[in-house]
Amino acid sequence: MARGNNNRPPNSSSSNLAATGTSSLMEDSSSPYFLHNSDHPGMILNPHLLSGSNFNSWHRGMPLALTAKNKLAFVDGSVPRPSSNDLLFPSWNRCNSMVISWIINSVTNEIADSLLYFTNAFDVWSDLKTRFSQAHGPRIFQLKQMISSLFQGSLDVNNYYTKLKSLWDECHDYALLPHCTCGALR
């Protein structure tokens, strides 16, 4: 009677192990494949919608939100798309679609329309970065103009300082010094 198990296919134990591993990835909150019950496609991760000119600040805020959701790996390429016959593909596809939805919800309608046909969150992220991160020179000039023309007027000191500091920080972020690789700074 011990031979009753001979009816199963030869690889069923390995596929059961892989299926168990896949479901545990989806249940482990530290896994990028985990989606919390409160995660939904209509969620807005960044309250400041990307309009184009605010790319730098938007691009700093989105990775923070995606890291908090443990989904940054979908936009930086760390979790590549598995083949369609891989057991992880449905989980990857679900999380990837969720991340694309979150990104689309964090941009203006005009920009969102141009993102609808992407099927990979990494490609969406790369497209936005390519499109909006190249205007450093004009943006630095614009920021410096805004800093020089900013005056307190009827603003209280806190609001005035907050506006000025955000302009300084954005300007500083654009004008970062190049990183030394020659070892002379050591």
PDB file of C-alpha atoms in Angstrom:
ATOM      1  CA  MET A   1       0.000   0.000   0.000  1.00  0.00           C
ATOM      2  CA  ALA A   2       2.940   2.338   0.396  1.00  0.00           C
ATOM      3  CA  ARG A   3       3.127   2.497  -3.375  1.00  0.00           C
ATOM      4  CA  GLY A   4      -0.106   4.486  -3.668  1.00  0.00           C
ATOM      5  CA  ASN A   5       1.888   7.676  -4.206  1.00  0.00           C
ATOM      6  CA  ASN A   6       3.156   6.479  -7.585  1.00  0.00           C
ATOM      7  CA  ASN A   7       0.191   8.128  -9.325  1.00  0.00           C
ATOM      8  CA  ARG A   8       1.558  11.646  -8.919  1.00  0.00           C
ATOM      9  CA  PRO A   9       3.625  13.247 -11.669  1.00  0.00           C
ATOM     10  CA  PRO A  10       7.395  12.997 -11.129  1.00  0.00           C
ATOM     11  CA  ASN A  11       7.938  16.753 -10.565  1.00  0.00           C
ATOM     12  CA  SER A  12       4.865  17.484  -8.446  1.00  0.00           C
ATOM     13  CA  SER A  13       6.829  17.781  -5.201  1.00  0.00           C
ATOM     14  CA  SER A  14       9.125  20.435  -6.667  1.00  0.00           C
ATOM     15  CA  SER A  15       6.179  22.363  -8.138  1.00  0.00           C
ATOM     16  CA  ASN A  16       4.392  22.206  -4.766  1.00  0.00           C
ATOM     17  CA  LEU A  17       7.532  23.535  -3.109  1.00  0.00           C
ATOM     18  CA  ALA A  18       7.786  26.331  -5.660  1.00  0.00           C
ATOM     19  CA  ALA A  19       4.084  27.155  -5.255  1.00  0.00           C
ATOM     20  CA  THR A  20       4.490  27.230  -1.475  1.00  0.00           C
ATOM     21  CA  GLY A  21       7.532  29.494  -1.887  1.00  0.00           C
ATOM     22  CA  THR A  22       5.528  31.809  -4.152  1.00  0.00           C
ATOM     23  CA  SER A  23       2.645  32.099  -1.700  1.00  0.00           C
ATOM     24  CA  SER A  24       5.034  32.739   1.190  1.00  0.00           C
ATOM     25  CA  LEU A  25       6.620  35.590  -0.830  1.00  0.00           C
ATOM     26  CA  MET A  26       3.177  37.148  -1.205  1.00  0.00           C
ATOM     27  CA  GLU A  27       2.483  36.786   2.541  1.00  0.00           C
ATOM     28  CA  ASP A  28       5.872  38.023   3.775  1.00  0.00           C
ATOM     29  CA  SER A  29       5.575  41.772   4.439  1.00  0.00           C
ATOM     30  CA  SER A  30       9.280  42.230   3.705  1.00  0.00           C
ATOM     31  CA  SER A  31       8.895  40.814   0.181  1.00  0.00           C
ATOM     32  CA  PRO A  32       8.413  43.165  -2.787  1.00  0.00           C
ATOM     33  CA  TYR A  33       5.588  40.845  -3.887  1.00  0.00           C
ATOM     34  CA  PHE A  34       3.577  41.554  -0.743  1.00  0.00           C
ATOM     35  CA  LEU A  35       0.513  43.785  -1.114  1.00  0.00           C
ATOM     36  CA  HIS A  36      -1.195  45.023   2.020  1.00  0.00           C
ATOM     37  CA  ASN A  37      -4.991  44.934   2.267  1.00  0.00           C
ATOM     38  CA  SER A  38      -5.026  48.738   2.169  1.00  0.00           C
ATOM     39  CA  ASP A  39      -3.045  48.901  -1.103  1.00  0.00           C
ATOM     40  CA  HIS A  40      -5.257  49.718  -4.049  1.00  0.00           C
ATOM     41  CA  PRO A  41      -4.764  51.075  -7.583  1.00  0.00           C
ATOM     42  CA  GLY A  42      -6.420  54.421  -6.790  1.00  0.00           C
ATOM     43  CA  MET A  43      -3.966  55.214  -4.011  1.00  0.00           C
ATOM     44  CA  ILE A  44      -2.061  58.500  -4.287  1.00  0.00           C
ATOM     45  CA  LEU A  45       1.443  58.093  -2.883  1.00  0.00           C
ATOM     46  CA  ASN A  46       2.641  61.627  -3.554  1.00  0.00           C
ATOM     47  CA  PRO A  47       0.224  64.510  -2.924  1.00  0.00           C
ATOM     48  CA  HIS A  48       2.258  66.802  -5.216  1.00  0.00           C
ATOM     49  CA  LEU A  49       1.338  65.692  -8.726  1.00  0.00           C
ATOM     50  CA  LEU A  50       4.109  65.712 -11.299  1.00  0.00           C
ATOM     51  CA  SER A  51       3.437  68.563 -13.706  1.00  0.00           C
ATOM     52  CA  GLY A  52       6.829  68.669 -15.392  1.00  0.00           C
ATOM     53  CA  SER A  53       8.524  71.653 -13.791  1.00  0.00           C
ATOM     54  CA  ASN A  54       8.373  70.036 -10.348  1.00  0.00           C
ATOM     55  CA  PHE A  55      10.061  66.804 -11.447  1.00  0.00           C
ATOM     56  CA  ASN A  56      13.016  67.118  -9.110  1.00  0.00           C
ATOM     57  CA  SER A  57      10.946  67.363  -5.926  1.00  0.00           C
ATOM     58  CA  TRP A  58       8.451  64.768  -7.202  1.00  0.00           C
ATOM     59  CA  HIS A  59      11.318  62.422  -8.066  1.00  0.00           C
ATOM     60  CA  ARG A  60      12.648  62.722  -4.520  1.00  0.00           C
ATOM     61  CA  GLY A  61       9.252  62.039  -2.930  1.00  0.00           C
ATOM     62  CA  MET A  62       8.154  59.036  -4.970  1.00  0.00           C
ATOM     63  CA  PRO A  63      11.067  56.744  -4.021  1.00  0.00           C
ATOM     64  CA  LEU A  64      10.347  57.482  -0.371  1.00  0.00           C
ATOM     65  CA  ALA A  65       6.737  56.378  -0.793  1.00  0.00           C
ATOM     66  CA  LEU A  66       7.661  53.365  -2.932  1.00  0.00           C
ATOM     67  CA  THR A  67      10.303  52.315  -0.402  1.00  0.00           C
ATOM     68  CA  ALA A  68       7.720  52.537   2.381  1.00  0.00           C
ATOM     69  CA  LYS A  69       5.512  50.215   0.321  1.00  0.00           C
ATOM     70  CA  ASN A  70       8.552  48.007  -0.470  1.00  0.00           C
ATOM     71  CA  LYS A  71       8.000  48.505  -4.206  1.00  0.00           C
ATOM     72  CA  LEU A  72      11.009  50.593  -5.232  1.00  0.00           C
ATOM     73  CA  ALA A  73      12.537  47.454  -6.752  1.00  0.00           C
ATOM     74  CA  PHE A  74       9.879  47.516  -9.472  1.00  0.00           C
ATOM     75  CA  VAL A  75      10.963  50.944 -10.731  1.00  0.00           C
ATOM     76  CA  ASP A  76      14.720  50.587 -10.289  1.00  0.00           C
ATOM     77  CA  GLY A  77      14.828  47.221 -12.094  1.00  0.00           C
ATOM     78  CA  SER A  78      15.912  45.134  -9.079  1.00  0.00           C
ATOM     79  CA  VAL A  79      12.907  42.870  -9.555  1.00  0.00           C
ATOM     80  CA  PRO A  80      12.972  42.052 -13.261  1.00  0.00           C
ATOM     81  CA  ARG A  81       9.970  40.644 -15.084  1.00  0.00           C
ATOM     82  CA  PRO A  82       9.986  36.840 -14.813  1.00  0.00           C
ATOM     83  CA  SER A  83       9.063  34.738 -17.832  1.00  0.00           C
ATOM     84  CA  SER A  84       5.345  34.240 -18.325  1.00  0.00           C
ATOM     85  CA  ASN A  85       5.571  30.540 -17.379  1.00  0.00           C
ATOM     86  CA  ASP A  86       7.413  31.313 -14.107  1.00  0.00           C
ATOM     87  CA  LEU A  87       5.322  30.754 -10.968  1.00  0.00           C
ATOM     88  CA  LEU A  88       6.212  34.269  -9.796  1.00  0.00           C
ATOM     89  CA  PHE A  89       4.857  35.938 -12.947  1.00  0.00           C
ATOM     90  CA  PRO A  90       1.256  36.448 -11.701  1.00  0.00           C
ATOM     91  CA  SER A  91       2.532  38.002  -8.456  1.00  0.00           C
ATOM     92  CA  TRP A  92       5.047  40.160 -10.307  1.00  0.00           C
ATOM     93  CA  ASN A  93       2.397  41.266 -12.793  1.00  0.00           C
ATOM     94  CA  ARG A  94      -0.028  42.180 -10.015  1.00  0.00           C
ATOM     95  CA  CYS A  95       2.551  44.258  -8.097  1.00  0.00           C
ATOM     96  CA  ASN A  96       3.924  45.832 -11.279  1.00  0.00           C
ATOM     97  CA  SER A  97       0.403  46.896 -12.287  1.00  0.00           C
ATOM     98  CA  MET A  98      -0.169  48.336  -8.827  1.00  0.00           C
ATOM     99  CA  VAL A  99       3.038  50.388  -9.018  1.00  0.00           C
ATOM    100  CA  ILE A 100       2.130  51.674 -12.495  1.00  0.00           C
ATOM    101  CA  SER A 101      -1.281  52.724 -11.116  1.00  0.00           C
ATOM    102  CA  TRP A 102       0.354  54.552  -8.212  1.00  0.00           C
ATOM    103  CA  ILE A 103       2.700  56.401 -10.568  1.00  0.00           C
ATOM    104  CA  ILE A 104      -0.141  57.338 -12.929  1.00  0.00           C
ATOM    105  CA  ASN A 105      -2.129  58.658  -9.947  1.00  0.00           C
ATOM    106  CA  SER A 106       0.806  60.860  -8.955  1.00  0.00           C
ATOM    107  CA  VAL A 107       1.078  62.784 -12.238  1.00  0.00           C
ATOM    108  CA  THR A 108      -1.186  65.305 -13.974  1.00  0.00           C
ATOM    109  CA  ASN A 109      -3.834  64.009 -16.374  1.00  0.00           C
ATOM    110  CA  GLU A 110      -1.847  65.188 -19.395  1.00  0.00           C
ATOM    111  CA  ILE A 111       1.216  63.206 -18.342  1.00  0.00           C
ATOM    112  CA  ALA A 112      -0.884  60.222 -17.233  1.00  0.00           C
ATOM    113  CA  ASP A 113      -2.374  59.879 -20.721  1.00  0.00           C
ATOM    114  CA  SER A 114       1.117  59.311 -22.128  1.00  0.00           C
ATOM    115  CA  LEU A 115       1.845  56.535 -19.608  1.00  0.00           C
ATOM    116  CA  LEU A 116      -1.200  54.351 -20.112  1.00  0.00           C
ATOM    117  CA  TYR A 117       0.352  52.041 -22.671  1.00  0.00           C
ATOM    118  CA  PHE A 118       3.445  51.072 -20.687  1.00  0.00           C
ATOM    119  CA  THR A 119       3.343  47.546 -19.282  1.00  0.00           C
ATOM    120  CA  ASN A 120       6.385  47.744 -17.019  1.00  0.00           C
ATOM    121  CA  ALA A 121       6.857  50.100 -14.037  1.00  0.00           C
ATOM    122  CA  PHE A 122      10.583  50.297 -14.786  1.00  0.00           C
ATOM    123  CA  ASP A 123       9.801  51.625 -18.292  1.00  0.00           C
ATOM    124  CA  VAL A 124       7.326  54.186 -16.901  1.00  0.00           C
ATOM    125  CA  TRP A 125       9.922  55.404 -14.402  1.00  0.00           C
ATOM    126  CA  SER A 126      12.654  55.559 -17.052  1.00  0.00           C
ATOM    127  CA  ASP A 127      10.407  57.460 -19.455  1.00  0.00           C
ATOM    128  CA  LEU A 128       9.525  60.078 -16.845  1.00  0.00           C
ATOM    129  CA  LYS A 129      13.150  60.468 -15.845  1.00  0.00           C
ATOM    130  CA  THR A 130      14.260  60.860 -19.463  1.00  0.00           C
ATOM    131  CA  ARG A 131      11.513  63.350 -20.243  1.00  0.00           C
ATOM    132  CA  PHE A 132      11.694  65.629 -17.247  1.00  0.00           C
ATOM    133  CA  SER A 133      15.152  65.451 -15.685  1.00  0.00           C
ATOM    134  CA  GLN A 134      17.085  67.048 -18.532  1.00  0.00           C
ATOM    135  CA  ALA A 135      16.164  70.692 -18.017  1.00  0.00           C
ATOM    136  CA  HIS A 136      18.740  71.382 -15.298  1.00  0.00           C
ATOM    137  CA  GLY A 137      20.218  74.599 -16.715  1.00  0.00           C
ATOM    138  CA  PRO A 138      16.932  76.421 -17.308  1.00  0.00           C
ATOM    139  CA  ARG A 139      15.485  75.144 -14.038  1.00  0.00           C
ATOM    140  CA  ILE A 140      18.515  76.300 -12.030  1.00  0.00           C
ATOM    141  CA  PHE A 141      18.212  79.718 -13.668  1.00  0.00           C
ATOM    142  CA  GLN A 142      14.485  79.803 -12.863  1.00  0.00           C
ATOM    143  CA  LEU A 143      15.119  78.818  -9.232  1.00  0.00           C
ATOM    144  CA  LYS A 144      17.800  81.480  -8.802  1.00  0.00           C
ATOM    145  CA  GLN A 145      15.422  84.072 -10.264  1.00  0.00           C
ATOM    146  CA  MET A 146      12.698  82.962  -7.846  1.00  0.00           C
ATOM    147  CA  ILE A 147      15.115  83.149  -4.898  1.00  0.00           C
ATOM    148  CA  SER A 148      16.313  86.620  -5.826  1.00  0.00           C
ATOM    149  CA  SER A 149      12.796  87.958  -6.360  1.00  0.00           C
ATOM    150  CA  LEU A 150      11.253  86.378  -3.254  1.00  0.00           C
ATOM    151  CA  PHE A 151      10.298  88.851  -0.558  1.00  0.00           C
ATOM    152  CA  GLN A 152       8.486  88.422   2.709  1.00  0.00           C
ATOM    153  CA  GLY A 153       5.645  90.848   2.048  1.00  0.00           C
ATOM    154  CA  SER A 154       2.621  89.788   4.067  1.00  0.00           C
ATOM    155  CA  LEU A 155       4.012  86.298   4.784  1.00  0.00           C
ATOM    156  CA  ASP A 156       4.920  85.465   8.345  1.00  0.00           C
ATOM    157  CA  VAL A 157       8.535  84.516   9.006  1.00  0.00           C
ATOM    158  CA  ASN A 158       7.816  80.755   9.053  1.00  0.00           C
ATOM    159  CA  ASN A 159       6.060  80.719   5.667  1.00  0.00           C
ATOM    160  CA  TYR A 160       8.673  82.998   4.108  1.00  0.00           C
ATOM    161  CA  TYR A 161      11.531  80.853   5.390  1.00  0.00           C
ATOM    162  CA  THR A 162       9.786  77.638   4.285  1.00  0.00           C
ATOM    163  CA  LYS A 163       9.390  78.951   0.721  1.00  0.00           C
ATOM    164  CA  LEU A 164      12.953  80.210   0.616  1.00  0.00           C
ATOM    165  CA  LYS A 165      14.384  76.984   2.051  1.00  0.00           C
ATOM    166  CA  SER A 166      12.483  74.792  -0.409  1.00  0.00           C
ATOM    167  CA  LEU A 167      13.867  76.879  -3.298  1.00  0.00           C
ATOM    168  CA  TRP A 168      17.398  76.678  -1.856  1.00  0.00           C
ATOM    169  CA  ASP A 169      17.114  72.923  -1.365  1.00  0.00           C
ATOM    170  CA  GLU A 170      15.847  72.310  -4.888  1.00  0.00           C
ATOM    171  CA  CYS A 171      18.546  74.540  -6.351  1.00  0.00           C
ATOM    172  CA  HIS A 172      21.198  72.758  -4.295  1.00  0.00           C
ATOM    173  CA  ASP A 173      19.884  69.385  -5.439  1.00  0.00           C
ATOM    174  CA  TYR A 174      20.242  70.361  -9.102  1.00  0.00           C
ATOM    175  CA  ALA A 175      23.704  71.791  -8.634  1.00  0.00           C
ATOM    176  CA  LEU A 176      25.334  68.894  -6.803  1.00  0.00           C
ATOM    177  CA  LEU A 177      29.083  68.747  -7.111  1.00  0.00           C
ATOM    178  CA  PRO A 178      30.464  65.807  -9.096  1.00  0.00           C
ATOM    179  CA  HIS A 179      31.575  62.837  -7.031  1.00  0.00           C
ATOM    180  CA  CYS A 180      35.356  62.396  -6.856  1.00  0.00           C
ATOM    181  CA  THR A 181      36.547  58.906  -7.826  1.00  0.00           C
ATOM    182  CA  CYS A 182      40.288  59.576  -8.047  1.00  0.00           C
ATOM    183  CA  GLY A 183      40.868  59.251  -4.295  1.00  0.00           C
ATOM    184  CA  ALA A 184      42.353  62.754  -3.859  1.00  0.00           C
ATOM    185  CA  LEU A 185      39.711  63.697  -1.273  1.00  0.00           C
ATOM    186  CA  ARG A 186      40.679  60.920   1.124  1.00  0.00           C
TER     187      ARG A 186
END
